[in-house]
Amino acid sequence: MSFAEMFESFFGVEMTPVYIVSQIIGMFGMLGHIISYQSKNQKKIMLWQLAASVCFILSFLLQGGYTGMALNIISAVRSIVYSNVQDKKWANSIFFPIALSAASVIAAAVTWNGWASAVPLAGQMIFAFSHRAKNPKTVRILSLPGSACWMLYNILIVNISGIATEVFISSSIIVGICRYDIPRKKS
């Protein structure tokens, strides 16, 4: 039995060239997310998040994960807006998390594929508010539950690169919290 046959038997997903390409693109998205949570300032976090979102838009499109694709389009917009919260007054408006949340609900409704579509929507709603924070510590801490929601979605649609991404994102967030957010005792 070949690796592809074992994979297909175990996960129930055919390992086509399109699926493989979608996973490779997803791995680049994963790299963007990992780097983002190791960034010291909020603007860099958001710009790396933008790069990751673009990769996942393509990855989900190729897999037929249209809810994930639509929500990542909104994530890309969110990253552009929130990369400006430090220096642009308009980016701090409460309008944006509310509008992004509303857009996410509409996107999930339009691409509805059963309850699996509700899981990333919950994560998206969390990120709509957590990524607005100016403090990188707040961004990191509030991002953990959103990442858990996306993990479940990726498990449900058998998105291997997405599952790996959420494992690494959660790990990266925890490492970032340990590196930057937990005060160290001075010797």
Coordinates of N, CA and C in Angstrom, one line a residue:
M1 N 0.9 -1.2 0.0 CA 0.0 0.0 0.0 C 0.9 1.2 0.0
S2 N 0.7 2.1 -0.9 CA 1.4 3.4 -1.0 C 1.1 4.4 0.1
F3 N 1.9 5.4 0.3 CA 1.6 6.4 1.2 C 0.3 7.1 0.9
A4 N 0.1 7.4 -0.4 CA -1.1 8.1 -0.8 C -2.3 7.3 -0.5
E5 N -2.2 6.0 -0.7 CA -3.4 5.1 -0.4 C -3.6 5.0 1.1
M6 N -2.6 5.0 1.9 CA -2.7 4.9 3.3 C -3.4 6.3 3.8
F7 N -2.9 7.4 3.3 CA -3.4 8.7 3.6 C -4.9 8.8 3.3
E8 N -5.2 8.4 2.1 CA -6.6 8.4 1.6 C -7.5 7.5 2.5
S9 N -7.0 6.3 2.9 CA -7.7 5.4 3.7 C -8.0 6.0 5.1
F10 N -6.9 6.5 5.6 CA -7.0 7.0 7.0 C -7.8 8.3 7.1
F11 N -7.6 9.3 6.3 CA -8.2 10.6 6.4 C -9.5 10.7 5.5
G12 N -9.7 9.8 4.6 CA -10.8 9.9 3.7 C -10.8 11.0 2.7
V13 N -9.6 11.5 2.4 CA -9.3 12.6 1.4 C -8.4 12.1 0.3
E14 N -8.8 12.3 -0.9 CA -7.9 11.9 -2.0 C -6.7 12.8 -2.1
M15 N -5.5 12.2 -2.2 CA -4.3 13.0 -2.3 C -4.0 13.3 -3.7
T16 N -4.7 14.3 -4.3 CA -4.6 14.7 -5.7 C -3.5 15.8 -5.7
P17 N -3.0 16.1 -6.9 CA -2.0 17.2 -7.0 C -2.5 18.5 -6.5
V18 N -3.8 18.8 -6.7 CA -4.4 20.1 -6.2 C -4.4 20.1 -4.7
Y19 N -4.7 19.0 -4.1 CA -4.7 18.9 -2.6 C -3.3 19.1 -2.1
I20 N -2.3 18.5 -2.7 CA -0.9 18.6 -2.3 C -0.5 20.1 -2.4
V21 N -0.8 20.7 -3.5 CA -0.4 22.1 -3.7 C -1.1 23.0 -2.6
S22 N -2.4 22.7 -2.3 CA -3.1 23.5 -1.3 C -2.4 23.3 0.0
Q23 N -1.9 22.1 0.3 CA -1.2 21.9 1.6 C 0.2 22.7 1.6
I24 N 0.9 22.7 0.5 CA 2.1 23.4 0.4 C 1.9 24.9 0.7
I25 N 0.9 25.5 0.0 CA 0.6 26.9 0.2 C 0.2 27.1 1.6
G26 N -0.6 26.2 2.2 CA -0.9 26.3 3.6 C 0.3 26.3 4.5
M27 N 1.3 25.6 4.2 CA 2.5 25.6 5.0 C 3.2 27.0 5.0
F28 N 3.2 27.6 3.9 CA 3.7 29.0 3.8 C 2.8 29.9 4.7
G29 N 1.5 29.7 4.7 CA 0.6 30.5 5.6 C 1.0 30.2 7.0
M30 N 1.3 28.9 7.3 CA 1.7 28.6 8.7 C 2.9 29.3 9.1
L31 N 3.9 29.4 8.2 CA 5.1 30.1 8.5 C 4.9 31.6 8.8
G32 N 4.0 32.2 8.1 CA 3.6 33.6 8.3 C 3.0 33.8 9.7
H33 N 2.1 32.9 10.1 CA 1.5 32.9 11.4 C 2.5 32.7 12.5
I34 N 3.4 31.8 12.4 CA 4.4 31.5 13.4 C 5.3 32.8 13.6
I35 N 5.7 33.4 12.5 CA 6.6 34.6 12.6 C 5.8 35.7 13.2
S36 N 4.5 35.8 12.9 CA 3.7 36.9 13.4 C 3.7 37.0 15.0
Y37 N 3.5 35.8 15.6 CA 3.4 35.9 17.1 C 4.8 36.0 17.8
Q38 N 5.9 35.9 17.0 CA 7.2 36.2 17.6 C 7.6 37.6 17.4
S39 N 6.8 38.4 16.7 CA 7.1 39.8 16.5 C 6.9 40.6 17.8
K40 N 7.7 41.6 17.9 CA 7.7 42.4 19.2 C 6.6 43.5 19.1
N41 N 6.2 43.9 17.9 CA 5.2 45.0 17.9 C 3.9 44.6 17.1
Q42 N 2.9 45.2 17.4 CA 1.6 44.9 16.8 C 1.5 45.0 15.3
K43 N 2.1 46.1 14.8 CA 2.1 46.3 13.3 C 2.7 45.1 12.6
K44 N 3.9 44.6 13.0 CA 4.5 43.5 12.4 C 3.7 42.2 12.6
I45 N 3.0 42.0 13.7 CA 2.1 40.9 13.9 C 1.1 40.9 12.8
M46 N 0.5 42.1 12.6 CA -0.6 42.2 11.6 C -0.2 42.0 10.2
L47 N 1.0 42.5 9.8 CA 1.5 42.3 8.5 C 1.9 40.9 8.2
W48 N 2.4 40.2 9.1 CA 2.7 38.7 8.9 C 1.3 38.0 8.9
Q49 N 0.4 38.4 9.6 CA -1.0 37.8 9.6 C -1.6 38.0 8.2
L50 N -1.4 39.2 7.6 CA -1.9 39.4 6.3 C -1.3 38.5 5.3
A51 N 0.1 38.3 5.3 CA 0.7 37.3 4.4 C 0.2 35.9 4.6
A52 N 0.0 35.5 5.9 CA -0.6 34.2 6.1 C -2.0 34.1 5.6
S53 N -2.8 35.1 5.7 CA -4.2 35.1 5.2 C -4.2 34.9 3.7
V54 N -3.4 35.5 3.0 CA -3.3 35.4 1.6 C -3.0 34.0 1.2
C55 N -2.1 33.4 1.9 CA -1.8 32.0 1.6 C -3.0 31.1 1.9
F56 N -3.7 31.3 3.0 CA -4.8 30.4 3.3 C -6.0 30.7 2.5
I57 N -6.1 31.9 1.9 CA -7.2 32.1 0.9 C -7.0 31.2 -0.2
L58 N -5.8 31.1 -0.7 CA -5.5 30.2 -1.9 C -5.6 28.7 -1.5
S59 N -5.1 28.4 -0.3 CA -5.2 27.0 0.2 C -6.6 26.5 0.3
F60 N -7.4 27.3 1.0 CA -8.8 26.9 1.2 C -9.6 26.8 -0.2
L61 N -9.3 27.8 -1.0 CA -10.0 27.8 -2.4 C -9.7 26.5 -3.1
L62 N -8.4 26.0 -3.1 CA -8.0 24.8 -3.8 C -8.7 23.6 -3.1
Q63 N -8.9 23.6 -1.9 CA -9.5 22.5 -1.2 C -11.0 22.5 -1.2
G64 N -11.6 23.6 -1.6 CA -13.1 23.7 -1.6 C -13.6 24.1 -0.2
G65 N -12.7 24.6 0.7 CA -13.1 25.0 2.0 C -13.5 26.5 1.9
Y66 N -14.7 26.7 1.4 CA -15.1 28.1 1.0 C -15.4 29.0 2.2
T67 N -15.8 28.4 3.3 CA -16.0 29.2 4.5 C -14.6 29.7 5.0
G68 N -13.7 28.8 5.1 CA -12.3 29.2 5.5 C -11.7 30.2 4.5
M69 N -12.0 30.1 3.2 CA -11.5 31.1 2.3 C -12.1 32.4 2.5
A70 N -13.4 32.4 2.6 CA -14.1 33.7 2.8 C -13.7 34.4 4.1
L71 N -13.6 33.6 5.1 CA -13.2 34.2 6.4 C -11.7 34.7 6.4
N72 N -10.9 34.1 5.6 CA -9.5 34.6 5.4 C -9.4 35.8 4.6
I73 N -10.4 36.0 3.7 CA -10.4 37.3 3.0 C -10.7 38.4 4.0
I74 N -11.7 38.2 4.9 CA -12.0 39.1 5.9 C -10.8 39.3 6.8
S75 N -10.1 38.2 7.1 CA -8.9 38.3 8.0 C -7.8 39.2 7.3
A76 N -7.7 39.1 6.0 CA -6.7 40.0 5.3 C -7.1 41.4 5.5
V77 N -8.4 41.7 5.3 CA -8.8 43.1 5.5 C -8.6 43.6 7.0
R78 N -8.9 42.7 7.9 CA -8.7 43.0 9.3 C -7.2 43.3 9.6
S79 N -6.3 42.5 9.0 CA -4.9 42.7 9.2 C -4.4 44.1 8.7
I80 N -5.0 44.5 7.5 CA -4.6 45.8 7.0 C -5.1 46.9 7.9
V81 N -6.3 46.8 8.3 CA -6.9 47.8 9.2 C -6.1 47.9 10.5
Y82 N -6.0 46.7 11.1 CA -5.4 46.7 12.5 C -3.8 46.9 12.5
S83 N -3.2 46.8 11.3 CA -1.8 47.2 11.3 C -1.6 48.7 11.4
N84 N -2.7 49.4 11.4 CA -2.7 50.9 11.6 C -3.1 51.4 12.9
V85 N -3.5 50.5 13.9 CA -4.0 51.0 15.1 C -3.1 51.8 16.0
Q86 N -1.8 51.7 15.8 CA -0.8 52.4 16.5 C -0.7 53.9 16.1
D87 N -1.0 54.1 14.8 CA -0.7 55.5 14.3 C -1.9 56.1 13.5
K88 N -3.0 55.5 13.4 CA -4.1 56.0 12.6 C -5.3 56.0 13.5
K89 N -5.9 57.1 13.7 CA -7.1 57.2 14.6 C -8.3 56.4 14.0
W90 N -8.5 56.4 12.7 CA -9.6 55.7 12.1 C -9.5 54.2 12.4
A91 N -8.3 53.7 12.5 CA -8.2 52.2 12.7 C -8.6 51.8 14.1
N92 N -8.7 52.7 15.0 CA -9.1 52.4 16.4 C -10.6 52.5 16.6
S93 N -11.4 52.8 15.6 CA -12.8 52.9 15.7 C -13.4 51.5 16.1
I94 N -14.4 51.5 17.0 CA -15.1 50.3 17.3 C -15.9 49.8 16.1
F95 N -16.1 50.6 15.1 CA -16.8 50.2 13.9 C -16.1 49.0 13.3
F96 N -14.8 48.9 13.3 CA -14.1 47.8 12.5 C -14.4 46.5 13.1
P97 N -14.2 46.2 14.4 CA -14.5 44.9 14.9 C -16.0 44.5 14.7
I98 N -16.9 45.5 14.8 CA -18.3 45.2 14.6 C -18.5 44.9 13.1
A99 N -18.0 45.7 12.2 CA -18.2 45.4 10.8 C -17.5 44.1 10.4
L100 N -16.3 43.9 10.9 CA -15.7 42.6 10.5 C -16.4 41.4 11.0
S101 N -17.0 41.5 12.2 CA -17.8 40.4 12.8 C -19.1 40.2 11.9
A102 N -19.7 41.3 11.5 CA -20.9 41.2 10.7 C -20.6 40.6 9.3
A103 N -19.5 41.0 8.7 CA -19.0 40.5 7.5 C -18.7 39.0 7.6
S104 N -18.2 38.6 8.7 CA -17.9 37.2 9.0 C -19.1 36.3 9.1
V105 N -20.1 36.9 9.8 CA -21.4 36.2 9.9 C -22.0 36.0 8.5
I106 N -22.0 37.0 7.7 CA -22.6 37.0 6.3 C -21.8 36.0 5.5
A107 N -20.4 36.0 5.6 CA -19.6 35.1 4.8 C -19.9 33.6 5.2
A108 N -20.0 33.4 6.5 CA -20.3 32.0 6.9 C -21.7 31.6 6.5
A109 N -22.6 32.5 6.5 CA -24.0 32.1 6.0 C -24.0 31.8 4.5
V110 N -23.3 32.6 3.8 CA -23.3 32.4 2.3 C -22.5 31.1 1.9
T111 N -21.5 30.8 2.7 CA -20.7 29.6 2.4 C -21.1 28.4 3.3
W112 N -22.2 28.5 3.9 CA -22.6 27.5 4.9 C -22.5 26.1 4.4
N113 N -21.8 25.3 5.2 CA -21.6 23.9 4.9 C -21.8 23.1 6.2
G114 N -22.9 23.3 6.8 CA -23.2 22.6 8.1 C -22.5 23.3 9.2
W115 N -22.6 22.6 10.4 CA -22.0 23.2 11.6 C -20.5 23.4 11.5
A116 N -19.8 22.8 10.6 CA -18.4 23.0 10.5 C -18.1 24.5 10.1
S117 N -19.1 25.1 9.5 CA -18.9 26.5 9.1 C -19.0 27.5 10.4
A118 N -19.7 27.0 11.4 CA -19.8 27.8 12.6 C -18.5 27.9 13.4
V119 N -17.7 26.9 13.3 CA -16.5 26.8 14.2 C -15.5 27.9 13.8
P120 N -15.1 28.0 12.5 CA -14.2 29.1 12.2 C -14.8 30.5 12.4
L121 N -16.1 30.6 12.3 CA -16.8 31.8 12.5 C -16.6 32.3 13.9
A122 N -16.7 31.4 14.9 CA -16.4 31.7 16.3 C -15.0 32.2 16.4
G123 N -14.0 31.5 15.8 CA -12.6 31.9 15.9 C -12.5 33.3 15.2
Q124 N -13.1 33.5 14.1 CA -13.0 34.8 13.4 C -13.6 36.0 14.3
M125 N -14.6 35.7 15.0 CA -15.2 36.7 15.9 C -14.2 37.1 17.0
I126 N -13.6 36.1 17.6 CA -12.6 36.3 18.6 C -11.5 37.2 18.1
F127 N -11.0 36.8 16.9 CA -9.9 37.5 16.3 C -10.3 39.0 15.9
A128 N -11.5 39.2 15.5 CA -12.0 40.5 15.2 C -11.7 41.5 16.3
F129 N -11.8 41.0 17.5 CA -11.6 41.9 18.7 C -10.2 41.8 19.2
S130 N -9.6 40.6 19.3 CA -8.3 40.4 19.9 C -7.2 41.1 19.1
H131 N -7.3 41.0 17.7 CA -6.2 41.6 16.9 C -6.3 43.1 16.9
R132 N -7.4 43.7 17.4 CA -7.5 45.1 17.5 C -6.7 45.7 18.6
A133 N -6.3 44.9 19.5 CA -5.6 45.4 20.7 C -4.2 46.0 20.3
K134 N -3.9 47.0 20.9 CA -2.6 47.7 20.6 C -1.4 47.0 21.3
N135 N -1.7 46.3 22.4 CA -0.7 45.6 23.2 C -0.5 44.2 22.6
P136 N 0.8 43.9 22.2 CA 1.0 42.6 21.6 C 0.7 41.4 22.6
K137 N 0.9 41.7 23.9 CA 0.6 40.7 24.9 C -0.9 40.3 24.9
T138 N -1.8 41.3 24.7 CA -3.2 41.1 24.6 C -3.6 40.4 23.4
V139 N -2.9 40.7 22.3 CA -3.1 40.0 21.0 C -2.8 38.6 21.2
R140 N -1.7 38.3 21.8 CA -1.2 36.9 21.9 C -2.2 36.1 22.8
I141 N -2.5 36.6 24.0 CA -3.4 35.9 24.9 C -4.8 35.6 24.4
L142 N -5.4 36.7 23.8 CA -6.7 36.5 23.3 C -6.8 35.7 22.0
S143 N -5.7 35.5 21.4 CA -5.7 34.7 20.1 C -5.8 33.2 20.4
L144 N -5.4 32.7 21.6 CA -5.4 31.3 21.8 C -6.8 30.6 21.6
P145 N -7.9 31.2 22.1 CA -9.2 30.5 21.8 C -9.6 30.6 20.4
G146 N -9.2 31.6 19.7 CA -9.5 31.7 18.2 C -8.8 30.6 17.5
S147 N -7.6 30.4 17.8 CA -6.8 29.4 17.2 C -7.4 28.0 17.5
A148 N -7.9 27.8 18.7 CA -8.6 26.5 19.0 C -9.8 26.2 18.0
C149 N -10.5 27.3 17.8 CA -11.7 27.2 16.9 C -11.2 26.8 15.5
W150 N -10.2 27.4 15.0 CA -9.7 27.1 13.6 C -9.1 25.7 13.6
M151 N -8.5 25.3 14.7 CA -8.0 23.9 14.8 C -9.1 22.9 14.5
L152 N -10.2 23.1 15.2 CA -11.4 22.2 15.1 C -11.9 22.2 13.6
Y153 N -12.0 23.4 13.0 CA -12.4 23.5 11.6 C -11.5 22.7 10.7
N154 N -10.2 22.9 10.9 CA -9.2 22.2 10.0 C -9.3 20.7 10.2
I155 N -9.6 20.2 11.4 CA -9.8 18.8 11.7 C -11.0 18.3 10.9
L156 N -12.1 19.1 11.0 CA -13.4 18.7 10.4 C -13.2 18.6 8.8
I157 N -12.5 19.5 8.2 CA -12.3 19.4 6.8 C -11.1 18.7 6.3
V158 N -10.4 18.1 7.2 CA -9.1 17.3 7.0 C -8.1 18.2 6.2
N159 N -7.8 19.3 6.8 CA -6.8 20.3 6.3 C -5.5 20.1 7.1
I160 N -4.6 19.2 6.6 CA -3.4 18.9 7.3 C -2.6 20.1 7.6
S161 N -2.4 20.9 6.6 CA -1.5 22.1 6.8 C -2.2 23.1 7.8
G162 N -3.5 23.1 7.8 CA -4.3 24.0 8.8 C -4.1 23.4 10.2
I163 N -4.2 22.1 10.3 CA -4.0 21.5 11.7 C -2.6 21.8 12.2
A164 N -1.6 21.6 11.3 CA -0.2 21.9 11.7 C -0.1 23.3 12.1
T165 N -0.7 24.2 11.3 CA -0.6 25.6 11.5 C -1.1 26.0 12.9
E166 N -2.3 25.4 13.3 CA -2.9 25.8 14.6 C -2.0 25.2 15.7
V167 N -1.4 24.0 15.5 CA -0.5 23.5 16.6 C 0.6 24.4 16.7
F168 N 1.2 24.9 15.6 CA 2.4 25.8 15.7 C 2.0 27.2 16.1
I169 N 0.8 27.6 15.7 CA 0.4 29.0 16.2 C 0.2 29.0 17.7
S170 N -0.5 28.0 18.2 CA -0.7 27.9 19.6 C 0.7 27.8 20.4
S171 N 1.6 27.0 19.8 CA 2.9 26.9 20.4 C 3.7 28.2 20.3
S172 N 3.6 28.9 19.2 CA 4.2 30.1 19.0 C 3.7 31.2 19.9
I173 N 2.4 31.2 20.1 CA 1.8 32.2 21.0 C 2.3 32.0 22.4
I174 N 2.3 30.7 22.8 CA 2.8 30.4 24.2 C 4.3 30.8 24.3
V175 N 5.1 30.5 23.3 CA 6.5 30.9 23.4 C 6.6 32.4 23.4
G176 N 5.8 33.1 22.6 CA 5.8 34.6 22.6 C 5.4 35.1 24.0
I177 N 4.4 34.5 24.6 CA 4.0 35.0 25.9 C 5.1 34.8 26.9
C178 N 5.8 33.6 26.8 CA 6.9 33.3 27.7 C 8.1 34.3 27.5
R179 N 8.4 34.6 26.2 CA 9.5 35.5 25.9 C 9.3 36.9 26.3
Y180 N 8.1 37.4 26.0 CA 7.8 38.9 26.1 C 6.9 39.3 27.2
D181 N 6.0 38.4 27.6 CA 4.9 38.9 28.4 C 5.0 38.4 29.9
I182 N 5.7 37.4 30.2 CA 5.9 37.0 31.6 C 7.1 37.7 32.1
P183 N 6.9 38.5 33.2 CA 8.1 39.2 33.7 C 9.1 38.2 34.3
R184 N 10.4 38.5 34.0 CA 11.5 37.7 34.5 C 12.0 38.2 35.8
K185 N 12.4 37.3 36.7 CA 13.1 37.8 37.9 C 14.5 38.2 37.6
K186 N 14.9 39.4 38.1 CA 16.2 39.9 37.9 C 17.1 39.2 38.9
S187 N 18.3 38.7 38.4 CA 19.2 38.0 39.3 C 20.1 39.0 40.0

